[in-house]
Amino acid sequence: GQSLEQPSEVTAVEGAIVQINCTYQTSGFYGLSWYQQHDGGAPTFLSYNALDGLEETGRFSSFLSRSDSYGYLLLQELQMKDSASYFCAVRETTGNQGGKLIFGQGTELSVKP
Amino acid sequence: DTEVTQTPKHLVMGMTNKKSLKCEQHMGHRAMYWYKQKAKKPPELMFVYSYEKLSINESVPSRFSPECPNSSLLNLHLHALQPEDSALYLCASSQDWGTDSNQPQHFGDGTRLSIL
């Protein structure tokens, strides 16, 4: 089976940089995804890493180290609107469930003025 | 606004009622999903449809009955629900179903369901 660990809460101030870590245990691996969910809203896809290294999309970057079973989401120049829950996710690798996303428990990010 | 549309946004029902949740997408996606989400928790997969056929049922109680009338529509029929079924029900779609490459799931805003 698959399992993921990420911090439950992170607090930072506007304009700062914050890193949300995710470690995973998987029997196989098809890449690490990140989703953002504002309170009362839909989860929104942010990024996907299949290979080691850093992927940058605007203020958000995502990093993966497959040898360490570890990834992180980096948010720069934090804005109040970045306050949300952030989920890391991997795909199930067993049987016919290969499209199933396994989510971490989520990290609630609070951005303070 | 998302590209996956869910109705209604809110639903309050008694334990003896029958109601349906609806989901629609026009992105040409062939996989559609139902998730249940409790507060401060990640989405939990309930059902997966691929090419209008049920591919996954995560041992969901029979009081939840999914239906996929066509490639754009997904329904969830509810009957005799319990108070613990109160949650946010999310619909999602993706281009296909499987482990291939990066196929992000696109979620709707959900239906917030309360069972009295």
Short mmCIF file of C-alpha atoms in Angstrom, two decimals:
data_model
loop_
_atom_site.label_atom_id
_atom_site.label_comp_id
_atom_site.label_asym_id
_atom_site.label_seq_id
_atom_site.Cartn_x
_atom_site.Cartn_y
_atom_site.Cartn_z
CA GLY A 1 0.00 0.00 0.00
CA GLN A 2 0.87 3.64 -0.14
CA SER A 3 1.10 6.20 2.65
CA LEU A 4 2.09 9.86 2.77
CA GLU A 5 3.06 12.17 5.61
CA GLN A 6 2.89 15.93 5.63
CA PRO A 7 2.67 18.50 8.44
CA SER A 8 -0.86 19.29 9.57
CA GLU A 9 -0.38 23.05 9.87
CA VAL A 10 2.04 25.71 8.72
CA THR A 11 1.87 29.45 9.47
CA ALA A 12 3.79 32.16 7.64
CA VAL A 13 3.59 35.91 6.98
CA GLU A 14 2.77 37.71 3.78
CA GLY A 15 5.73 38.03 1.45
CA ALA A 16 7.62 35.16 3.05
CA ILE A 17 8.61 31.78 1.61
CA VAL A 18 7.16 28.55 2.96
CA GLN A 19 8.01 24.92 2.28
CA ILE A 20 5.52 22.09 2.77
CA ASN A 21 7.17 18.70 2.98
CA CYS A 22 5.78 15.33 1.99
CA THR A 23 7.33 11.93 2.57
CA TYR A 24 5.84 8.82 1.07
CA GLN A 25 6.07 5.05 1.33
CA THR A 26 5.05 3.23 -1.82
CA SER A 27 5.53 -0.19 -3.36
CA GLY A 28 5.82 1.47 -6.77
CA PHE A 29 5.93 5.10 -7.84
CA TYR A 30 4.28 7.07 -10.61
CA GLY A 31 5.03 10.59 -9.48
CA LEU A 32 4.03 13.06 -6.79
CA SER A 33 1.23 15.58 -7.26
CA TRP A 34 0.14 18.60 -5.27
CA TYR A 35 -3.39 19.95 -4.91
CA GLN A 36 -4.61 23.17 -3.30
CA GLN A 37 -8.01 23.46 -1.67
CA HIS A 38 -9.46 26.69 -0.31
CA ASP A 39 -12.00 26.39 2.45
CA GLY A 40 -15.33 25.43 0.89
CA GLY A 41 -13.83 25.07 -2.58
CA ALA A 42 -12.65 22.45 -5.02
CA PRO A 43 -9.21 20.82 -4.85
CA THR A 44 -7.14 22.32 -7.67
CA PHE A 45 -4.16 20.64 -9.30
CA LEU A 46 -0.92 22.56 -8.75
CA SER A 47 1.97 20.45 -9.92
CA TYR A 48 3.35 17.01 -10.73
CA ASN A 49 6.86 15.60 -10.42
CA ALA A 50 7.77 12.26 -11.96
CA LEU A 51 11.52 12.81 -12.01
CA ASP A 52 13.97 14.19 -9.47
CA GLY A 53 14.43 17.92 -9.34
CA LEU A 54 12.58 21.16 -9.15
CA GLU A 55 9.58 22.18 -11.24
CA GLU A 56 8.69 25.87 -11.19
CA THR A 57 5.34 27.43 -12.01
CA GLY A 58 5.23 31.09 -11.12
CA ARG A 59 5.41 31.60 -7.37
CA PHE A 60 5.02 27.86 -6.75
CA SER A 61 7.73 25.23 -7.14
CA SER A 62 7.69 21.52 -6.42
CA PHE A 63 10.66 19.30 -5.72
CA LEU A 64 11.11 15.54 -5.76
CA SER A 65 13.84 13.20 -4.56
CA ARG A 66 12.89 9.63 -5.41
CA SER A 67 15.87 8.16 -3.56
CA ASP A 68 14.66 9.84 -0.36
CA SER A 69 10.93 9.25 -1.06
CA TYR A 70 10.50 12.93 -0.37
CA GLY A 71 9.07 15.98 -2.01
CA TYR A 72 8.10 19.48 -1.14
CA LEU A 73 5.99 22.36 -2.34
CA LEU A 74 7.63 25.77 -2.14
CA LEU A 75 5.48 28.88 -2.11
CA GLN A 76 7.25 32.21 -2.59
CA GLU A 77 6.08 35.79 -2.06
CA LEU A 78 3.20 34.53 0.01
CA GLN A 79 -0.14 36.24 -0.39
CA MET A 80 -3.20 36.10 1.85
CA LYS A 81 -5.03 34.18 -0.88
CA ASP A 82 -2.51 31.33 -0.50
CA SER A 83 -4.17 30.42 2.80
CA ALA A 84 -5.58 27.00 2.00
CA SER A 85 -5.05 23.29 2.51
CA TYR A 86 -2.35 21.64 0.42
CA PHE A 87 -2.42 17.90 -0.32
CA CYS A 88 0.38 15.78 -1.73
CA ALA A 89 -0.75 12.67 -3.61
CA VAL A 90 0.63 9.59 -5.32
CA ARG A 91 -1.03 7.03 -7.55
CA GLU A 92 -2.00 3.57 -6.37
CA THR A 93 0.24 0.98 -8.00
CA THR A 94 -1.57 -2.29 -7.30
CA GLY A 95 -4.02 -4.30 -9.36
CA ASN A 96 -6.52 -2.39 -11.46
CA GLN A 97 -6.49 0.66 -9.20
CA GLY A 98 -3.61 2.37 -10.93
CA GLY A 99 -5.48 5.59 -11.52
CA LYS A 100 -6.50 6.00 -7.90
CA LEU A 101 -4.96 8.96 -6.11
CA ILE A 102 -3.76 8.43 -2.56
CA PHE A 103 -3.79 11.75 -0.71
CA GLY A 104 -1.77 12.87 2.29
CA GLN A 105 -3.74 14.21 5.25
CA GLY A 106 -3.23 17.77 4.08
CA THR A 107 -1.34 20.79 5.37
CA GLU A 108 -3.35 23.82 6.38
CA LEU A 109 -1.39 26.95 5.48
CA SER A 110 -2.28 30.18 7.25
CA VAL A 111 -0.79 33.37 5.86
CA LYS A 112 -0.78 36.26 8.32
CA PRO A 113 -0.47 39.96 7.47
CA ASP B 1 -15.46 28.53 -11.23
CA THR B 2 -14.35 25.05 -12.20
CA GLU B 3 -14.84 23.10 -15.44
CA VAL B 4 -16.65 20.39 -13.50
CA THR B 5 -20.13 21.52 -12.48
CA GLN B 6 -21.94 20.01 -9.54
CA THR B 7 -25.52 20.54 -8.45
CA PRO B 8 -26.91 21.26 -5.98
CA LYS B 9 -24.29 23.17 -4.00
CA HIS B 10 -26.04 22.44 -0.73
CA LEU B 11 -28.50 19.70 0.20
CA VAL B 12 -30.30 18.98 3.45
CA MET B 13 -32.26 15.76 3.62
CA GLY B 14 -33.88 13.47 6.10
CA MET B 15 -32.83 9.88 6.58
CA THR B 16 -35.83 8.57 4.66
CA ASN B 17 -35.49 10.86 1.65
CA LYS B 18 -34.23 10.01 -1.82
CA LYS B 19 -32.16 12.60 -3.64
CA SER B 20 -29.56 12.76 -6.39
CA LEU B 21 -26.33 14.66 -6.84
CA LYS B 22 -25.36 15.64 -10.36
CA CYS B 23 -22.02 16.27 -12.02
CA GLU B 24 -21.22 17.45 -15.52
CA GLN B 25 -18.01 18.02 -17.48
CA HIS B 26 -17.45 19.01 -21.09
CA MET B 27 -13.70 18.53 -21.32
CA GLY B 28 -14.00 15.19 -23.14
CA HIS B 29 -12.64 13.37 -20.13
CA ARG B 30 -13.29 9.62 -20.07
CA ALA B 31 -12.83 9.04 -16.34
CA MET B 32 -15.13 10.44 -13.67
CA TYR B 33 -14.98 10.08 -9.91
CA TRP B 34 -17.03 10.54 -6.77
CA TYR B 35 -15.24 11.47 -3.55
CA LYS B 36 -16.45 12.07 -0.03
CA GLN B 37 -14.64 14.65 2.09
CA LYS B 38 -15.04 15.32 5.79
CA ALA B 39 -13.82 18.56 7.36
CA LYS B 40 -10.03 18.84 7.68
CA LYS B 41 -9.55 15.50 5.88
CA PRO B 42 -8.43 14.54 2.38
CA PRO B 43 -10.94 13.42 -0.24
CA GLU B 44 -11.84 9.72 0.01
CA LEU B 45 -12.51 7.93 -3.23
CA MET B 46 -15.94 6.32 -3.55
CA PHE B 47 -16.44 5.37 -7.21
CA VAL B 48 -14.60 5.55 -10.53
CA TYR B 49 -16.18 5.39 -13.97
CA SER B 50 -14.03 4.83 -17.01
CA TYR B 51 -15.63 5.05 -20.44
CA GLU B 52 -19.05 5.07 -18.73
CA LYS B 53 -18.40 1.77 -16.96
CA LEU B 54 -17.96 1.39 -13.22
CA SER B 55 -14.29 0.56 -12.63
CA ILE B 56 -13.92 1.02 -8.91
CA ASN B 57 -16.35 0.79 -5.98
CA GLU B 58 -14.45 1.41 -2.76
CA SER B 59 -16.81 -0.80 -0.71
CA VAL B 60 -19.32 2.01 -0.52
CA PRO B 61 -22.64 1.21 1.22
CA SER B 62 -25.51 0.48 -1.14
CA ARG B 63 -27.41 3.55 0.06
CA PHE B 64 -25.10 5.37 -2.40
CA SER B 65 -25.80 4.40 -5.99
CA PRO B 66 -23.74 5.90 -8.83
CA GLU B 67 -24.89 6.26 -12.41
CA CYS B 68 -23.11 7.43 -15.55
CA PRO B 69 -25.78 8.19 -18.21
CA ASN B 70 -23.19 9.38 -20.74
CA SER B 71 -19.59 10.48 -20.99
CA SER B 72 -20.34 13.96 -19.67
CA LEU B 73 -22.66 13.19 -16.79
CA LEU B 74 -22.28 11.45 -13.47
CA ASN B 75 -24.99 11.07 -10.86
CA LEU B 76 -24.97 9.86 -7.28
CA HIS B 77 -28.33 8.61 -6.02
CA LEU B 78 -28.86 8.80 -2.29
CA HIS B 79 -31.36 6.82 -0.24
CA ALA B 80 -31.79 6.20 3.46
CA LEU B 81 -28.61 8.01 4.42
CA GLN B 82 -27.25 8.20 7.94
CA PRO B 83 -26.12 11.30 9.86
CA GLU B 84 -22.49 10.20 9.46
CA ASP B 85 -22.91 10.56 5.70
CA SER B 86 -22.99 14.34 6.13
CA ALA B 87 -19.96 15.58 4.19
CA LEU B 88 -18.78 17.40 1.09
CA TYR B 89 -19.28 15.21 -1.99
CA LEU B 90 -16.84 16.00 -4.76
CA CYS B 91 -17.00 14.98 -8.38
CA ALA B 92 -13.82 14.90 -10.46
CA SER B 93 -12.78 13.98 -13.97
CA SER B 94 -9.56 13.18 -15.75
CA GLN B 95 -8.58 12.50 -19.33
CA ASP B 96 -8.32 8.79 -18.70
CA TRP B 97 -8.04 6.21 -15.95
CA GLY B 98 -4.76 4.51 -15.24
CA THR B 99 -1.20 5.03 -14.16
CA ASP B 100 -0.01 6.67 -17.38
CA SER B 101 1.88 9.91 -17.03
CA ASN B 102 0.43 12.96 -15.42
CA GLN B 103 -3.33 13.00 -15.61
CA PRO B 104 -4.50 15.59 -13.12
CA GLN B 105 -7.96 15.31 -11.76
CA HIS B 106 -10.28 18.28 -12.17
CA PHE B 107 -12.64 18.69 -9.26
CA GLY B 108 -16.01 20.36 -8.97
CA ASP B 109 -16.86 22.65 -6.05
CA GLY B 110 -18.83 19.85 -4.43
CA THR B 111 -22.22 19.38 -2.84
CA ARG B 112 -22.35 20.01 0.88
CA LEU B 113 -24.73 17.39 2.20
CA SER B 114 -26.37 17.46 5.62
CA ILE B 115 -28.41 14.54 6.90
CA LEU B 116 -30.95 15.35 9.60
#
